[in-house]
PDB file of C-alpha atoms in Angstrom:
ATOM      1  CA  MET A   1     -29.311   4.495 -14.459  1.00 52.00           C
ATOM      2  CA  TYR A   2     -26.323   6.140 -12.712  1.00 57.00           C
ATOM      3  CA  SER A   3     -26.106   9.894 -12.289  1.00 60.00           C
ATOM      4  CA  VAL A   4     -23.150  11.815 -13.686  1.00 51.00           C
ATOM      5  CA  GLU A   5     -21.789  12.295 -10.151  1.00 52.00           C
ATOM      6  CA  THR A   6     -21.964   8.565  -9.407  1.00 55.00           C
ATOM      7  CA  LEU A   7     -20.253   7.647 -12.680  1.00 50.00           C
ATOM      8  CA  TRP A   8     -17.512  10.170 -11.982  1.00 48.00           C
ATOM      9  CA  GLY A   9     -16.962   8.651  -8.554  1.00 51.00           C
ATOM     10  CA  ILE A  10     -16.770   5.152  -9.994  1.00 51.00           C
ATOM     11  CA  CYS A  11     -14.240   6.275 -12.617  1.00 51.00           C
ATOM     12  CA  TYR A  12     -12.184   8.034  -9.957  1.00 48.00           C
ATOM     13  CA  TYR A  13     -11.763   4.893  -7.878  1.00 51.00           C
ATOM     14  CA  ILE A  14     -11.000   2.797 -10.962  1.00 52.00           C
ATOM     15  CA  VAL A  15      -8.099   5.027 -12.031  1.00 62.00           C
ATOM     16  CA  MET A  16      -6.866   5.844  -8.525  1.00 78.00           C
ATOM     17  CA  LYS A  17      -3.373   4.522  -7.775  1.00 91.00           C
ATOM     18  CA  ARG A  18      -2.972   2.220  -4.817  1.00 96.00           C
ATOM     19  CA  LEU A  19      -0.322   3.757  -2.597  1.00 98.00           C
ATOM     20  CA  THR A  20       2.008   2.102  -0.108  1.00 98.00           C
ATOM     21  CA  LEU A  21       1.705   4.210   3.043  1.00 98.00           C
ATOM     22  CA  LEU A  22       4.207   3.766   5.867  1.00 98.00           C
ATOM     23  CA  ILE A  23       2.559   5.342   8.899  1.00 98.00           C
ATOM     24  CA  ASP A  24       4.222   6.192  12.192  1.00 98.00           C
ATOM     25  CA  ALA A  25       2.454   5.184  15.416  1.00 97.00           C
ATOM     26  CA  ASP A  26       3.147   7.541  18.327  1.00 96.00           C
ATOM     27  CA  ASP A  27       1.652  11.018  17.989  1.00 96.00           C
ATOM     28  CA  THR A  28       0.602  10.235  14.424  1.00 98.00           C
ATOM     29  CA  ILE A  29      -2.253   7.832  15.245  1.00 98.00           C
ATOM     30  CA  LEU A  30      -1.614   6.746  18.854  1.00 98.00           C
ATOM     31  CA  ASP A  31      -1.842   9.425  21.552  1.00 97.00           C
ATOM     32  CA  PHE A  32       1.634   8.960  23.001  1.00 95.00           C
ATOM     33  CA  LYS A  33       1.777  12.110  25.100  1.00 94.00           C
ATOM     34  CA  ASN A  34      -1.377  11.396  27.067  1.00 96.00           C
ATOM     35  CA  SER A  35      -0.568   7.686  27.326  1.00 96.00           C
ATOM     36  CA  GLU A  36       2.859   8.608  28.663  1.00 95.00           C
ATOM     37  CA  ARG A  37       1.357  10.989  31.202  1.00 96.00           C
ATOM     38  CA  ASP A  38      -1.204   8.433  32.354  1.00 96.00           C
ATOM     39  CA  ALA A  39       1.578   5.879  32.812  1.00 96.00           C
ATOM     40  CA  ILE A  40       3.841   8.111  34.914  1.00 95.00           C
ATOM     41  CA  LEU A  41       0.958   9.488  37.024  1.00 96.00           C
ATOM     42  CA  ASN A  42       0.009   5.883  37.761  1.00 95.00           C
ATOM     43  CA  ILE A  43       3.595   5.280  38.903  1.00 94.00           C
ATOM     44  CA  CYS A  44       3.429   8.316  41.206  1.00 93.00           C
ATOM     45  CA  GLU A  45       0.170   7.106  42.729  1.00 93.00           C
ATOM     46  CA  GLN A  46       1.347   3.506  43.092  1.00 91.00           C
ATOM     47  CA  TYR A  47       4.619   4.436  44.814  1.00 90.00           C
ATOM     48  CA  GLY A  48       3.353   7.429  46.770  1.00 90.00           C
ATOM     49  CA  ILE A  49       5.466  10.012  44.940  1.00 90.00           C
ATOM     50  CA  PRO A  50       4.200  13.520  45.856  1.00 87.00           C
ATOM     51  CA  ASP A  51       3.742  16.486  43.518  1.00 86.00           C
ATOM     52  CA  ASN A  52       2.851  14.041  40.762  1.00 89.00           C
ATOM     53  CA  GLU A  53       1.957  16.636  38.115  1.00 93.00           C
ATOM     54  CA  SER A  54       5.382  18.233  38.412  1.00 94.00           C
ATOM     55  CA  VAL A  55       7.040  14.805  38.307  1.00 94.00           C
ATOM     56  CA  ALA A  56       5.053  13.924  35.188  1.00 95.00           C
ATOM     57  CA  ASP A  57       6.139  17.162  33.483  1.00 95.00           C
ATOM     58  CA  LYS A  58       9.789  16.480  34.279  1.00 96.00           C
ATOM     59  CA  PHE A  59       9.589  12.866  33.173  1.00 96.00           C
ATOM     60  CA  GLN A  60       8.102  13.821  29.813  1.00 96.00           C
ATOM     61  CA  GLN A  61      10.968  16.279  29.249  1.00 96.00           C
ATOM     62  CA  ILE A  62      13.557  13.629  30.090  1.00 97.00           C
ATOM     63  CA  ASN A  63      11.852  10.929  28.053  1.00 95.00           C
ATOM     64  CA  ARG A  64      11.545  13.106  24.933  1.00 94.00           C
ATOM     65  CA  ARG A  65      15.201  14.074  25.104  1.00 95.00           C
ATOM     66  CA  MET A  66      16.301  10.472  25.476  1.00 94.00           C
ATOM     67  CA  TRP A  67      14.234   9.268  22.524  1.00 92.00           C
ATOM     68  CA  ASP A  68      15.714  12.109  20.475  1.00 90.00           C
ATOM     69  CA  LEU A  69      19.180  10.805  21.421  1.00 92.00           C
ATOM     70  CA  PHE A  70      18.063   7.314  20.422  1.00 90.00           C
ATOM     71  CA  GLU A  71      17.128   8.557  16.942  1.00 86.00           C
ATOM     72  CA  LEU A  72      20.625  10.029  16.677  1.00 85.00           C
ATOM     73  CA  GLY A  73      22.139   6.700  17.701  1.00 85.00           C
ATOM     74  CA  GLN A  74      23.667   8.134  20.889  1.00 91.00           C
ATOM     75  CA  VAL A  75      21.860   5.853  23.356  1.00 92.00           C
ATOM     76  CA  THR A  76      20.323   2.406  23.091  1.00 91.00           C
ATOM     77  CA  ARG A  77      16.688   1.610  23.683  1.00 89.00           C
ATOM     78  CA  GLU A  78      17.640  -0.489  26.698  1.00 89.00           C
ATOM     79  CA  GLN A  79      19.551   2.426  28.223  1.00 92.00           C
ATOM     80  CA  ILE A  80      16.411   4.548  28.016  1.00 94.00           C
ATOM     81  CA  PHE A  81      14.303   2.015  29.929  1.00 92.00           C
ATOM     82  CA  TYR A  82      15.922   2.718  33.296  1.00 93.00           C
ATOM     83  CA  SER A  83      18.217   5.751  32.910  1.00 95.00           C
ATOM     84  CA  ARG A  84      15.204   8.038  32.436  1.00 96.00           C
ATOM     85  CA  PHE A  85      14.003   7.059  35.919  1.00 96.00           C
ATOM     86  CA  GLU A  86      17.482   7.335  37.402  1.00 96.00           C
ATOM     87  CA  GLU A  87      17.657  10.916  36.134  1.00 96.00           C
ATOM     88  CA  LEU A  88      14.114  11.669  37.299  1.00 96.00           C
ATOM     89  CA  PHE A  89      14.685  10.363  40.818  1.00 94.00           C
ATOM     90  CA  ASP A  90      18.081  12.081  41.069  1.00 95.00           C
ATOM     91  CA  PHE A  91      16.432  15.374  40.149  1.00 95.00           C
ATOM     92  CA  TYR A  92      13.880  15.037  42.970  1.00 93.00           C
ATOM     93  CA  GLY A  93      16.310  13.489  45.454  1.00 93.00           C
ATOM     94  CA  ILE A  94      14.380  10.234  45.610  1.00 91.00           C
ATOM     95  CA  THR A  95      16.779   7.520  46.764  1.00 91.00           C
ATOM     96  CA  ASP A  96      14.575   4.615  47.840  1.00 90.00           C
ATOM     97  CA  MET A  97      13.145   3.605  44.443  1.00 92.00           C
ATOM     98  CA  ASP A  98      14.036   0.501  42.423  1.00 94.00           C
ATOM     99  CA  VAL A  99      14.478   1.958  38.916  1.00 94.00           C
ATOM    100  CA  ILE A 100      14.276  -1.483  37.287  1.00 94.00           C
ATOM    101  CA  LYS A 101      10.979  -2.290  38.960  1.00 95.00           C
ATOM    102  CA  VAL A 102       9.585   1.168  38.210  1.00 95.00           C
ATOM    103  CA  GLY A 103      10.788   1.063  34.597  1.00 94.00           C
ATOM    104  CA  ASP A 104       9.141  -2.314  34.034  1.00 95.00           C
ATOM    105  CA  GLN A 105       5.884  -1.082  35.578  1.00 95.00           C
ATOM    106  CA  TYR A 106       5.919   2.038  33.428  1.00 95.00           C
ATOM    107  CA  ARG A 107       6.218  -0.021  30.225  1.00 94.00           C
ATOM    108  CA  GLU A 108       3.434  -2.284  31.439  1.00 95.00           C
ATOM    109  CA  ASN A 109       1.223   0.769  31.993  1.00 95.00           C
ATOM    110  CA  MET A 110       2.030   2.016  28.482  1.00 95.00           C
ATOM    111  CA  ALA A 111       1.233  -1.376  26.953  1.00 94.00           C
ATOM    112  CA  HIS A 112      -2.321  -1.228  28.294  1.00 94.00           C
ATOM    113  CA  SER A 113      -3.080   2.285  27.044  1.00 94.00           C
ATOM    114  CA  ARG A 114      -5.942   2.597  24.573  1.00 93.00           C
ATOM    115  CA  ARG A 115      -5.511   6.286  23.879  1.00 96.00           C
ATOM    116  CA  ILE A 116      -5.573   7.266  20.216  1.00 97.00           C
ATOM    117  CA  LEU A 117      -5.641  10.649  18.511  1.00 98.00           C
ATOM    118  CA  LYS A 118      -9.088  12.017  17.759  1.00 97.00           C
ATOM    119  CA  GLY A 119     -10.078  11.120  14.209  1.00 97.00           C
ATOM    120  CA  ALA A 120      -7.382   8.468  13.736  1.00 98.00           C
ATOM    121  CA  ARG A 121      -9.759   5.505  13.633  1.00 98.00           C
ATOM    122  CA  ALA A 122     -12.092   6.978  11.023  1.00 98.00           C
ATOM    123  CA  PHE A 123      -9.154   8.152   8.912  1.00 98.00           C
ATOM    124  CA  LEU A 124      -7.494   4.723   8.877  1.00 98.00           C
ATOM    125  CA  ALA A 125     -10.783   2.965   8.199  1.00 98.00           C
ATOM    126  CA  ARG A 126     -11.333   5.040   5.071  1.00 97.00           C
ATOM    127  CA  ILE A 127      -7.869   5.053   3.518  1.00 98.00           C
ATOM    128  CA  SER A 128      -7.210   1.366   4.227  1.00 98.00           C
ATOM    129  CA  GLN A 129      -9.973   0.519   1.747  1.00 96.00           C
ATOM    130  CA  ASN A 130      -7.950   1.834  -1.190  1.00 96.00           C
ATOM    131  CA  HIS A 131      -4.312   1.831  -0.072  1.00 98.00           C
ATOM    132  CA  ASP A 132      -1.823  -0.504   1.598  1.00 98.00           C
ATOM    133  CA  LEU A 133      -0.999   0.611   5.130  1.00 98.00           C
ATOM    134  CA  TYR A 134       2.051  -0.447   7.159  1.00 98.00           C
ATOM    135  CA  CYS A 135       2.881   0.819  10.636  1.00 98.00           C
ATOM    136  CA  VAL A 136       6.526   1.806  11.205  1.00 98.00           C
ATOM    137  CA  THR A 137       7.513   2.627  14.771  1.00 97.00           C
ATOM    138  CA  ASN A 138      10.596   3.012  16.948  1.00 94.00           C
ATOM    139  CA  GLY A 139       8.711   1.699  19.943  1.00 88.00           C
ATOM    140  CA  ILE A 140       8.999  -1.382  22.112  1.00 92.00           C
ATOM    141  CA  THR A 141       7.679  -4.600  20.583  1.00 95.00           C
ATOM    142  CA  ARG A 142       5.304  -5.786  23.313  1.00 94.00           C
ATOM    143  CA  THR A 143       4.123  -2.279  24.145  1.00 95.00           C
ATOM    144  CA  GLN A 144       3.324  -1.308  20.562  1.00 96.00           C
ATOM    145  CA  LYS A 145       1.667  -4.604  19.673  1.00 96.00           C
ATOM    146  CA  MET A 146      -0.573  -4.456  22.722  1.00 96.00           C
ATOM    147  CA  ARG A 147      -1.469  -0.800  22.139  1.00 96.00           C
ATOM    148  CA  MET A 148      -2.325  -1.408  18.495  1.00 96.00           C
ATOM    149  CA  LYS A 149      -4.463  -4.397  19.457  1.00 94.00           C
ATOM    150  CA  SER A 150      -6.242  -2.848  22.439  1.00 92.00           C
ATOM    151  CA  SER A 151      -6.916   0.394  20.557  1.00 94.00           C
ATOM    152  CA  GLY A 152      -8.395  -1.515  17.622  1.00 95.00           C
ATOM    153  CA  LEU A 153      -6.139   0.260  15.111  1.00 97.00           C
ATOM    154  CA  GLY A 154      -3.988  -2.758  14.274  1.00 97.00           C
ATOM    155  CA  LYS A 155      -6.595  -4.231  11.951  1.00 97.00           C
ATOM    156  CA  TYR A 156      -6.110  -1.427   9.441  1.00 98.00           C
ATOM    157  CA  PHE A 157      -2.456  -2.304   8.824  1.00 98.00           C
ATOM    158  CA  LYS A 158      -1.134  -5.132   6.705  1.00 98.00           C
ATOM    159  CA  LYS A 159       1.867  -5.413   9.033  1.00 98.00           C
ATOM    160  CA  LEU A 160       3.593  -3.672  11.935  1.00 98.00           C
ATOM    161  CA  TYR A 161       7.314  -2.937  11.726  1.00 98.00           C
ATOM    162  CA  ILE A 162       8.724  -2.264  15.197  1.00 97.00           C
ATOM    163  CA  SER A 163      12.338  -1.219  15.631  1.00 95.00           C
ATOM    164  CA  GLN A 164      13.011  -3.440  18.637  1.00 94.00           C
ATOM    165  CA  GLU A 165      11.654  -6.470  16.805  1.00 96.00           C
ATOM    166  CA  ILE A 166      13.706  -6.021  13.624  1.00 96.00           C
ATOM    167  CA  ASN A 167      16.744  -4.555  15.427  1.00 95.00           C
ATOM    168  CA  LEU A 168      16.760  -1.481  13.198  1.00 95.00           C
ATOM    169  CA  ALA A 169      15.379   1.995  13.825  1.00 94.00           C
ATOM    170  CA  LYS A 170      14.187   5.111  12.057  1.00 96.00           C
ATOM    171  CA  PRO A 171      15.695   7.262  10.580  1.00 95.00           C
ATOM    172  CA  SER A 172      18.280   4.741   9.345  1.00 96.00           C
ATOM    173  CA  LYS A 173      18.197   3.823   5.683  1.00 96.00           C
ATOM    174  CA  GLU A 174      18.541   0.178   6.740  1.00 97.00           C
ATOM    175  CA  PHE A 175      15.215   0.306   8.594  1.00 97.00           C
ATOM    176  CA  PHE A 176      13.305   1.406   5.524  1.00 98.00           C
ATOM    177  CA  LYS A 177      15.222  -0.961   3.255  1.00 97.00           C
ATOM    178  CA  TYR A 178      14.206  -3.862   5.489  1.00 98.00           C
ATOM    179  CA  VAL A 179      10.559  -2.761   5.493  1.00 98.00           C
ATOM    180  CA  LEU A 180      10.323  -2.304   1.731  1.00 97.00           C
ATOM    181  CA  ASN A 181      12.138  -5.567   0.997  1.00 97.00           C
ATOM    182  CA  ASP A 182       9.786  -7.407   3.332  1.00 98.00           C
ATOM    183  CA  ILE A 183       6.737  -5.829   1.698  1.00 97.00           C
ATOM    184  CA  GLY A 184       8.175  -6.555  -1.735  1.00 97.00           C
ATOM    185  CA  VAL A 185       8.080  -2.966  -2.984  1.00 95.00           C
ATOM    186  CA  TYR A 186      11.112  -1.822  -4.976  1.00 92.00           C
ATOM    187  CA  ASP A 187       9.642   1.019  -7.039  1.00 94.00           C
ATOM    188  CA  LEU A 188       9.415   3.987  -4.656  1.00 97.00           C
ATOM    189  CA  GLN A 189       7.211   6.101  -6.912  1.00 95.00           C
ATOM    190  CA  ASP A 190       4.032   5.351  -4.946  1.00 97.00           C
ATOM    191  CA  VAL A 191       5.560   4.942  -1.476  1.00 98.00           C
ATOM    192  CA  TYR A 192       5.057   7.592   1.222  1.00 98.00           C
ATOM    193  CA  ILE A 193       6.101   7.881   4.854  1.00 98.00           C
ATOM    194  CA  ILE A 194       3.636   9.713   7.124  1.00 98.00           C
ATOM    195  CA  GLY A 195       4.715  10.834  10.568  1.00 98.00           C
ATOM    196  CA  ASP A 196       4.966  13.633  13.101  1.00 96.00           C
ATOM    197  CA  SER A 197       8.733  13.543  13.640  1.00 95.00           C
ATOM    198  CA  LEU A 198      11.089  15.515  11.419  1.00 95.00           C
ATOM    199  CA  THR A 199      14.177  13.737  12.758  1.00 93.00           C
ATOM    200  CA  SER A 200      12.743  10.209  12.648  1.00 95.00           C
ATOM    201  CA  ASP A 201      10.023   9.894   9.999  1.00 97.00           C
ATOM    202  CA  ILE A 202      10.865  12.692   7.589  1.00 97.00           C
ATOM    203  CA  GLN A 203      14.643  12.341   7.796  1.00 96.00           C
ATOM    204  CA  GLY A 204      14.239   8.580   7.428  1.00 97.00           C
ATOM    205  CA  GLY A 205      12.194   9.034   4.286  1.00 98.00           C
ATOM    206  CA  ILE A 206      14.732  11.466   2.867  1.00 97.00           C
ATOM    207  CA  ASN A 207      17.561   9.043   3.669  1.00 96.00           C
ATOM    208  CA  SER A 208      15.733   6.295   1.800  1.00 97.00           C
ATOM    209  CA  GLY A 209      14.376   8.148  -1.224  1.00 97.00           C
ATOM    210  CA  ILE A 210      10.782   7.881  -0.002  1.00 97.00           C
ATOM    211  CA  LYS A 211       8.362  10.779  -0.381  1.00 98.00           C
ATOM    212  CA  THR A 212       7.507  12.326   2.972  1.00 98.00           C
ATOM    213  CA  ILE A 213       4.363  13.718   4.589  1.00 98.00           C
ATOM    214  CA  LEU A 214       4.761  15.585   7.883  1.00 98.00           C
ATOM    215  CA  PHE A 215       1.731  15.246  10.159  1.00 98.00           C
ATOM    216  CA  ASN A 216       2.307  18.582  11.857  1.00 97.00           C
ATOM    217  CA  LYS A 217      -0.653  18.804  14.205  1.00 94.00           C
ATOM    218  CA  GLU A 218       1.318  20.955  16.663  1.00 91.00           C
ATOM    219  CA  ASN A 219       2.568  23.345  13.980  1.00 91.00           C
ATOM    220  CA  LYS A 220       6.246  22.659  14.642  1.00 87.00           C
ATOM    221  CA  ALA A 221       8.765  24.991  13.042  1.00 87.00           C
ATOM    222  CA  ILE A 222      10.367  23.436   9.967  1.00 88.00           C
ATOM    223  CA  LYS A 223      14.016  24.406   9.486  1.00 87.00           C
ATOM    224  CA  ASP A 224      16.676  22.128   8.054  1.00 90.00           C
ATOM    225  CA  ILE A 225      14.612  18.968   7.420  1.00 93.00           C
ATOM    226  CA  ARG A 226      12.062  19.629   4.693  1.00 95.00           C
ATOM    227  CA  PRO A 227       9.160  17.230   4.010  1.00 97.00           C
ATOM    228  CA  ASP A 228       7.618  16.870   0.567  1.00 98.00           C
ATOM    229  CA  TYR A 229       4.217  17.645   2.049  1.00 98.00           C
ATOM    230  CA  GLU A 230       2.886  19.028   5.313  1.00 97.00           C
ATOM    231  CA  VAL A 231      -0.605  18.614   6.808  1.00 98.00           C
ATOM    232  CA  LYS A 232      -2.118  19.793  10.085  1.00 97.00           C
ATOM    233  CA  ASN A 233      -4.910  17.254  10.577  1.00 98.00           C
ATOM    234  CA  TYR A 234      -6.538  14.097   9.192  1.00 98.00           C
ATOM    235  CA  ILE A 235      -8.881  16.004   6.895  1.00 97.00           C
ATOM    236  CA  GLN A 236      -5.936  17.635   5.125  1.00 98.00           C
ATOM    237  CA  LEU A 237      -4.049  14.330   5.117  1.00 98.00           C
ATOM    238  CA  GLU A 238      -6.914  12.418   3.525  1.00 97.00           C
ATOM    239  CA  ARG A 239      -7.381  15.088   0.864  1.00 97.00           C
ATOM    240  CA  LEU A 240      -3.675  14.981   0.088  1.00 98.00           C
ATOM    241  CA  ILE A 241      -3.729  11.189  -0.274  1.00 98.00           C
ATOM    242  CA  GLN A 242      -6.696  11.454  -2.623  1.00 96.00           C
ATOM    243  CA  LYS A 243      -4.837  14.069  -4.693  1.00 96.00           C
ATOM    244  CA  ILE A 244      -1.550  12.190  -5.027  1.00 97.00           C
ATOM    245  CA  SER A 245      -3.274   8.906  -5.806  1.00 94.00           C
ATOM    246  CA  ARG A 246      -5.028  10.253  -8.916  1.00 88.00           C
TER     247      ARG A 246
END
């Protein structure tokens, strides 16, 4: 004999809608900032670059700005690979470094990172039981595939969509059109994009008519780009998913 609470729970899961959730990778589930810092500090140690903490700070500033330009379509991904190190070494007056070799080593370091955001694994494990999860990322194909595999998070997604692999990038409407066509979803009523970037994830969802959820763990100021929903952590995000799936 089931209790009233148990019967209610059973009924809830029977009537709950199955959502299609497009989830960003870096700084939404993967810990990009710390992975990035580990990778550049390793470069400093390997090549004997002094004042490595300062170099890491400067690199992260340069790298963030360049990826922002990439989202705006002002630079290519391939330009980022080496120009970020050219700018870094110019700033510090380092003239004896091979930027191609260093750039390749940096991406190799990133590919082997297992850093994930605290709570990401448990969150994905729970929601993947009742919803269809797809990873959508502007990252580099080999790097993202290796990180998702080594971190153990890849198993929660039905498929990974990586901008380099499909030759399209967020926030373009074409990126999301490709993803949804490949999944076979044409009714956007139960489709949501979840991500930390206003200019990439949220703007991309707006461009494509997809409902948007900003994962705003750093409490970024929201100005011109307005998400449909905003959460600060995985607890709030899971509660929101439960609410909208009823």
